[in-house]
Amino acid sequence: MKSILLILGVLFSVSIFANSIFSFDGMPEKNYGADIYSAGMGDCGAADLFRVNANFSNPSIATSTNKVMFSTGGELGYFWYTNSNNNFRDDGLVLPYFSIAVPIQNHRFGFSFNSISSGNLQTEGTISFQDSINYTLTNTIKSNLFKTSILYAHKNNFANLGISIDYYLGHRTRSWQLDFEDDGFTDAKYEHEKIFKNVGFTAGISKR
């Protein structure tokens, strides 16, 4: 029993600080504000039917598992975005996500926890107005939004059906700041914050 707990502890630690050990090649999911691959086409999760580590944004996707599935992964670091004029750095910390699915005959029971919005992005630029008024504009977005789901799915020959009870938790803060070089103008700052503590549900259908 101690050996099993030790192995599970090591696997969990590695999954947080390195590429996921539960995927064939690198991270099983990438988060660039939205997982386009799995959540594309209206969050239907169609592409997940062909992935080993499925995202349960559509709960009926759990029927693609024929054995007990547990997957997790995390990312640490930063993302850099570059255009012709500026470079931007985004906080790449994404907390570990968990997906569990248990098959019992044609029934699937599962649990999912994942980040659906994560980032700390700041952009800054100097703007000239009427060739004499200069100000610095700073935009900041801080977002951490998580979704926890308990799901059930049924597999049959016609179509796979699924339903989940979801809980959303987190916040999203956006701020703008103007800093004028001329003391004759008043600096300005605006901040808007949304807090999420909401219950929802998801129903889905799929066919492989």
GROMACS .gro file of C-alpha atoms in nm:
model
  208
    1MET     CA    1   0.000   0.000   0.000
    2LYS     CA    2   0.284   0.239   0.084
    3SER     CA    3   0.446   0.165  -0.254
    4ILE     CA    4   0.125   0.248  -0.439
    5LEU     CA    5   0.087   0.577  -0.251
    6LEU     CA    6   0.451   0.664  -0.321
    7ILE     CA    7   0.413   0.593  -0.693
    8LEU     CA    8   0.093   0.799  -0.713
    9GLY     CA    9   0.265   1.085  -0.531
   10VAL     CA   10   0.559   1.081  -0.773
   11LEU     CA   11   0.331   1.068  -1.077
   12PHE     CA   12   0.125   1.358  -0.946
   13SER     CA   13   0.438   1.567  -0.880
   14VAL     CA   14   0.579   1.499  -1.224
   15SER     CA   15   0.248   1.589  -1.388
   16ILE     CA   16   0.259   1.932  -1.224
   17PHE     CA   17   0.621   2.026  -1.294
   18ALA     CA   18   0.676   1.861  -1.633
   19ASN     CA   19   0.497   1.757  -1.945
   20SER     CA   20   0.209   1.525  -1.873
   21ILE     CA   21   0.311   1.164  -1.828
   22PHE     CA   22  -0.037   1.063  -1.931
   23SER     CA   23  -0.004   1.181  -2.291
   24PHE     CA   24   0.190   1.035  -2.580
   25ASP     CA   25   0.366   1.355  -2.686
   26GLY     CA   26   0.385   1.664  -2.468
   27MET     CA   27   0.097   1.838  -2.302
   28PRO     CA   28  -0.242   1.676  -2.363
   29GLU     CA   29  -0.408   2.019  -2.363
   30LYS     CA   30  -0.284   2.364  -2.452
   31ASN     CA   31  -0.439   2.678  -2.307
   32TYR     CA   32  -0.403   2.996  -2.512
   33GLY     CA   33  -0.716   3.154  -2.367
   34ALA     CA   34  -0.931   2.885  -2.532
   35ASP     CA   35  -0.861   2.527  -2.630
   36ILE     CA   36  -0.965   2.563  -2.995
   37TYR     CA   37  -0.889   2.202  -3.078
   38SER     CA   38  -1.138   2.051  -2.835
   39ALA     CA   39  -1.376   2.339  -2.770
   40GLY     CA   40  -1.411   2.440  -3.135
   41MET     CA   41  -1.735   2.426  -3.331
   42GLY     CA   42  -1.945   2.571  -3.050
   43ASP     CA   43  -1.778   2.386  -2.763
   44CYS     CA   44  -1.909   2.054  -2.901
   45GLY     CA   45  -1.580   1.869  -2.833
   46ALA     CA   46  -1.604   1.681  -3.164
   47ALA     CA   47  -1.228   1.644  -3.203
   48ASP     CA   48  -1.200   1.490  -2.857
   49LEU     CA   49  -1.362   1.172  -2.986
   50PHE     CA   50  -1.020   1.087  -3.130
   51ARG     CA   51  -0.799   1.194  -2.838
   52VAL     CA   52  -0.679   0.974  -2.554
   53ASN     CA   53  -0.705   1.260  -2.302
   54ALA     CA   54  -1.054   1.389  -2.366
   55ASN     CA   55  -1.190   1.725  -2.259
   56PHE     CA   56  -1.538   1.679  -2.113
   57SER     CA   57  -1.673   2.017  -2.227
   58ASN     CA   58  -1.929   1.793  -2.395
   59PRO     CA   59  -2.014   1.529  -2.130
   60SER     CA   60  -2.118   1.270  -2.391
   61ILE     CA   61  -1.750   1.248  -2.493
   62ALA     CA   62  -1.693   1.035  -2.182
   63THR     CA   63  -1.838   0.742  -2.379
   64SER     CA   64  -1.514   0.731  -2.582
   65THR     CA   65  -1.341   0.569  -2.281
   66ASN     CA   66  -1.361   0.191  -2.248
   67LYS     CA   67  -1.139   0.167  -1.941
   68VAL     CA   68  -1.103   0.376  -1.629
   69MET     CA   69  -0.934   0.696  -1.740
   70PHE     CA   70  -0.749   0.947  -1.527
   71SER     CA   71  -0.551   1.230  -1.678
   72THR     CA   72  -0.392   1.546  -1.544
   73GLY     CA   73  -0.141   1.807  -1.648
   74GLY     CA   74  -0.010   2.153  -1.567
   75GLU     CA   75   0.201   2.431  -1.715
   76LEU     CA   76   0.446   2.676  -1.565
   77GLY     CA   77   0.618   2.967  -1.738
   78TYR     CA   78   0.533   3.250  -1.975
   79PHE     CA   79   0.406   3.300  -2.329
   80TRP     CA   80   0.550   3.570  -2.555
   81TYR     CA   81   0.352   3.730  -2.837
   82THR     CA   82   0.525   3.940  -3.101
   83ASN     CA   83   0.397   4.167  -3.377
   84SER     CA   84   0.574   4.420  -3.597
   85ASN     CA   85   0.596   4.684  -3.323
   86ASN     CA   86   0.564   4.528  -2.980
   87ASN     CA   87   0.633   4.226  -2.764
   88PHE     CA   88   0.386   4.105  -2.502
   89ARG     CA   89   0.435   3.861  -2.217
   90ASP     CA   90   0.153   3.652  -2.077
   91ASP     CA   91   0.158   3.462  -1.749
   92GLY     CA   92   0.152   3.096  -1.850
   93LEU     CA   93   0.069   2.946  -1.511
   94VAL     CA   94  -0.215   2.698  -1.560
   95LEU     CA   95  -0.319   2.493  -1.259
   96PRO     CA   96  -0.341   2.116  -1.310
   97TYR     CA   97  -0.660   1.990  -1.465
   98PHE     CA   98  -0.815   1.655  -1.378
   99SER     CA   99  -1.035   1.426  -1.587
  100ILE     CA  100  -1.172   1.100  -1.452
  101ALA     CA  101  -1.409   0.861  -1.630
  102VAL     CA  102  -1.532   0.525  -1.502
  103PRO     CA  103  -1.714   0.288  -1.741
  104ILE     CA  104  -1.983   0.049  -1.611
  105GLN     CA  105  -2.130  -0.141  -1.905
  106ASN     CA  106  -2.287   0.128  -2.126
  107HIS     CA  107  -2.276   0.393  -1.852
  108ARG     CA  108  -1.997   0.641  -1.784
  109PHE     CA  109  -1.950   0.835  -1.464
  110GLY     CA  110  -1.691   1.110  -1.448
  111PHE     CA  111  -1.545   1.416  -1.281
  112SER     CA  112  -1.366   1.707  -1.444
  113PHE     CA  113  -1.180   2.011  -1.314
  114ASN     CA  114  -1.011   2.247  -1.556
  115SER     CA  115  -0.918   2.608  -1.621
  116ILE     CA  116  -1.132   2.762  -1.894
  117SER     CA  117  -0.967   3.105  -1.877
  118SER     CA  118  -0.623   3.179  -1.737
  119GLY     CA  119  -0.379   3.460  -1.800
  120ASN     CA  120  -0.212   3.778  -1.682
  121LEU     CA  121  -0.156   3.991  -1.991
  122GLN     CA  122  -0.030   4.349  -1.995
  123THR     CA  123   0.032   4.573  -2.296
  124GLU     CA  124   0.174   4.923  -2.295
  125GLY     CA  125   0.233   5.185  -2.563
  126THR     CA  126   0.305   5.558  -2.601
  127ILE     CA  127   0.059   5.757  -2.811
  128SER     CA  128   0.093   6.112  -2.950
  129PHE     CA  129  -0.212   6.334  -2.991
  130GLN     CA  130  -0.200   6.657  -3.198
  131ASP     CA  131   0.182   6.623  -3.205
  132SER     CA  132   0.212   6.787  -2.864
  133ILE     CA  133   0.022   6.569  -2.619
  134ASN     CA  134   0.187   6.239  -2.529
  135TYR     CA  135   0.045   5.975  -2.301
  136THR     CA  136   0.112   5.614  -2.212
  137LEU     CA  137  -0.177   5.370  -2.243
  138THR     CA  138  -0.162   5.052  -2.035
  139ASN     CA  139  -0.410   4.765  -2.076
  140THR     CA  140  -0.417   4.478  -1.829
  141ILE     CA  141  -0.624   4.160  -1.818
  142LYS     CA  142  -0.606   3.920  -1.525
  143SER     CA  143  -0.823   3.614  -1.558
  144ASN     CA  144  -0.858   3.293  -1.361
  145LEU     CA  145  -1.178   3.100  -1.421
  146PHE     CA  146  -1.226   2.733  -1.333
  147LYS     CA  147  -1.497   2.480  -1.406
  148THR     CA  148  -1.578   2.173  -1.199
  149SER     CA  149  -1.814   1.911  -1.342
  150ILE     CA  150  -1.977   1.589  -1.226
  151LEU     CA  151  -2.102   1.404  -1.532
  152TYR     CA  152  -2.294   1.103  -1.656
  153ALA     CA  153  -2.298   0.965  -2.009
  154HIS     CA  154  -2.476   0.677  -2.179
  155LYS     CA  155  -2.336   0.489  -2.477
  156ASN     CA  156  -2.569   0.333  -2.732
  157ASN     CA  157  -2.573   0.249  -3.102
  158PHE     CA  158  -2.786   0.547  -3.203
  159ALA     CA  159  -2.603   0.835  -3.028
  160ASN     CA  160  -2.411   0.901  -2.711
  161LEU     CA  161  -2.588   1.117  -2.453
  162GLY     CA  162  -2.436   1.303  -2.161
  163ILE     CA  163  -2.523   1.552  -1.890
  164SER     CA  164  -2.314   1.728  -1.626
  165ILE     CA  165  -2.365   1.956  -1.327
  166ASP     CA  166  -2.110   2.237  -1.340
  167TYR     CA  167  -1.974   2.492  -1.095
  168TYR     CA  168  -1.783   2.799  -1.217
  169LEU     CA  169  -1.542   2.976  -0.986
  170GLY     CA  170  -1.298   3.259  -1.048
  171HIS     CA  171  -1.260   3.618  -1.158
  172ARG     CA  172  -1.171   3.834  -1.458
  173THR     CA  173  -1.029   4.184  -1.410
  174ARG     CA  174  -0.962   4.430  -1.691
  175SER     CA  175  -0.808   4.775  -1.641
  176TRP     CA  176  -0.706   5.071  -1.855
  177GLN     CA  177  -0.465   5.344  -1.742
  178LEU     CA  178  -0.366   5.674  -1.906
  179ASP     CA  179  -0.047   5.851  -1.793
  180PHE     CA  180   0.004   6.197  -1.949
  181GLU     CA  181   0.352   6.345  -1.977
  182ASP     CA  182   0.209   6.698  -1.941
  183ASP     CA  183   0.113   6.787  -1.584
  184GLY     CA  184  -0.176   6.992  -1.720
  185PHE     CA  185  -0.373   6.675  -1.789
  186THR     CA  186  -0.516   6.444  -1.526
  187ASP     CA  187  -0.414   6.080  -1.537
  188ALA     CA  188  -0.700   5.834  -1.552
  189LYS     CA  189  -0.756   5.471  -1.455
  190TYR     CA  190  -1.055   5.244  -1.502
  191GLU     CA  191  -1.098   4.891  -1.371
  192HIS     CA  192  -1.375   4.639  -1.422
  193GLU     CA  193  -1.391   4.311  -1.233
  194LYS     CA  194  -1.626   4.015  -1.273
  195ILE     CA  195  -1.659   3.752  -1.001
  196PHE     CA  196  -1.787   3.407  -1.091
  197LYS     CA  197  -1.956   3.178  -0.837
  198ASN     CA  198  -2.222   3.011  -1.044
  199VAL     CA  199  -2.387   2.672  -1.090
  200GLY     CA  200  -2.483   2.546  -1.434
  201PHE     CA  201  -2.544   2.232  -1.632
  202THR     CA  202  -2.438   2.095  -1.968
  203ALA     CA  203  -2.614   1.848  -2.195
  204GLY     CA  204  -2.441   1.691  -2.491
  205ILE     CA  205  -2.478   1.442  -2.774
  206SER     CA  206  -2.212   1.279  -2.990
  207LYS     CA  207  -2.161   0.997  -3.234
  208ARG     CA  208  -1.829   0.855  -3.338
   0.00000   0.00000   0.00000
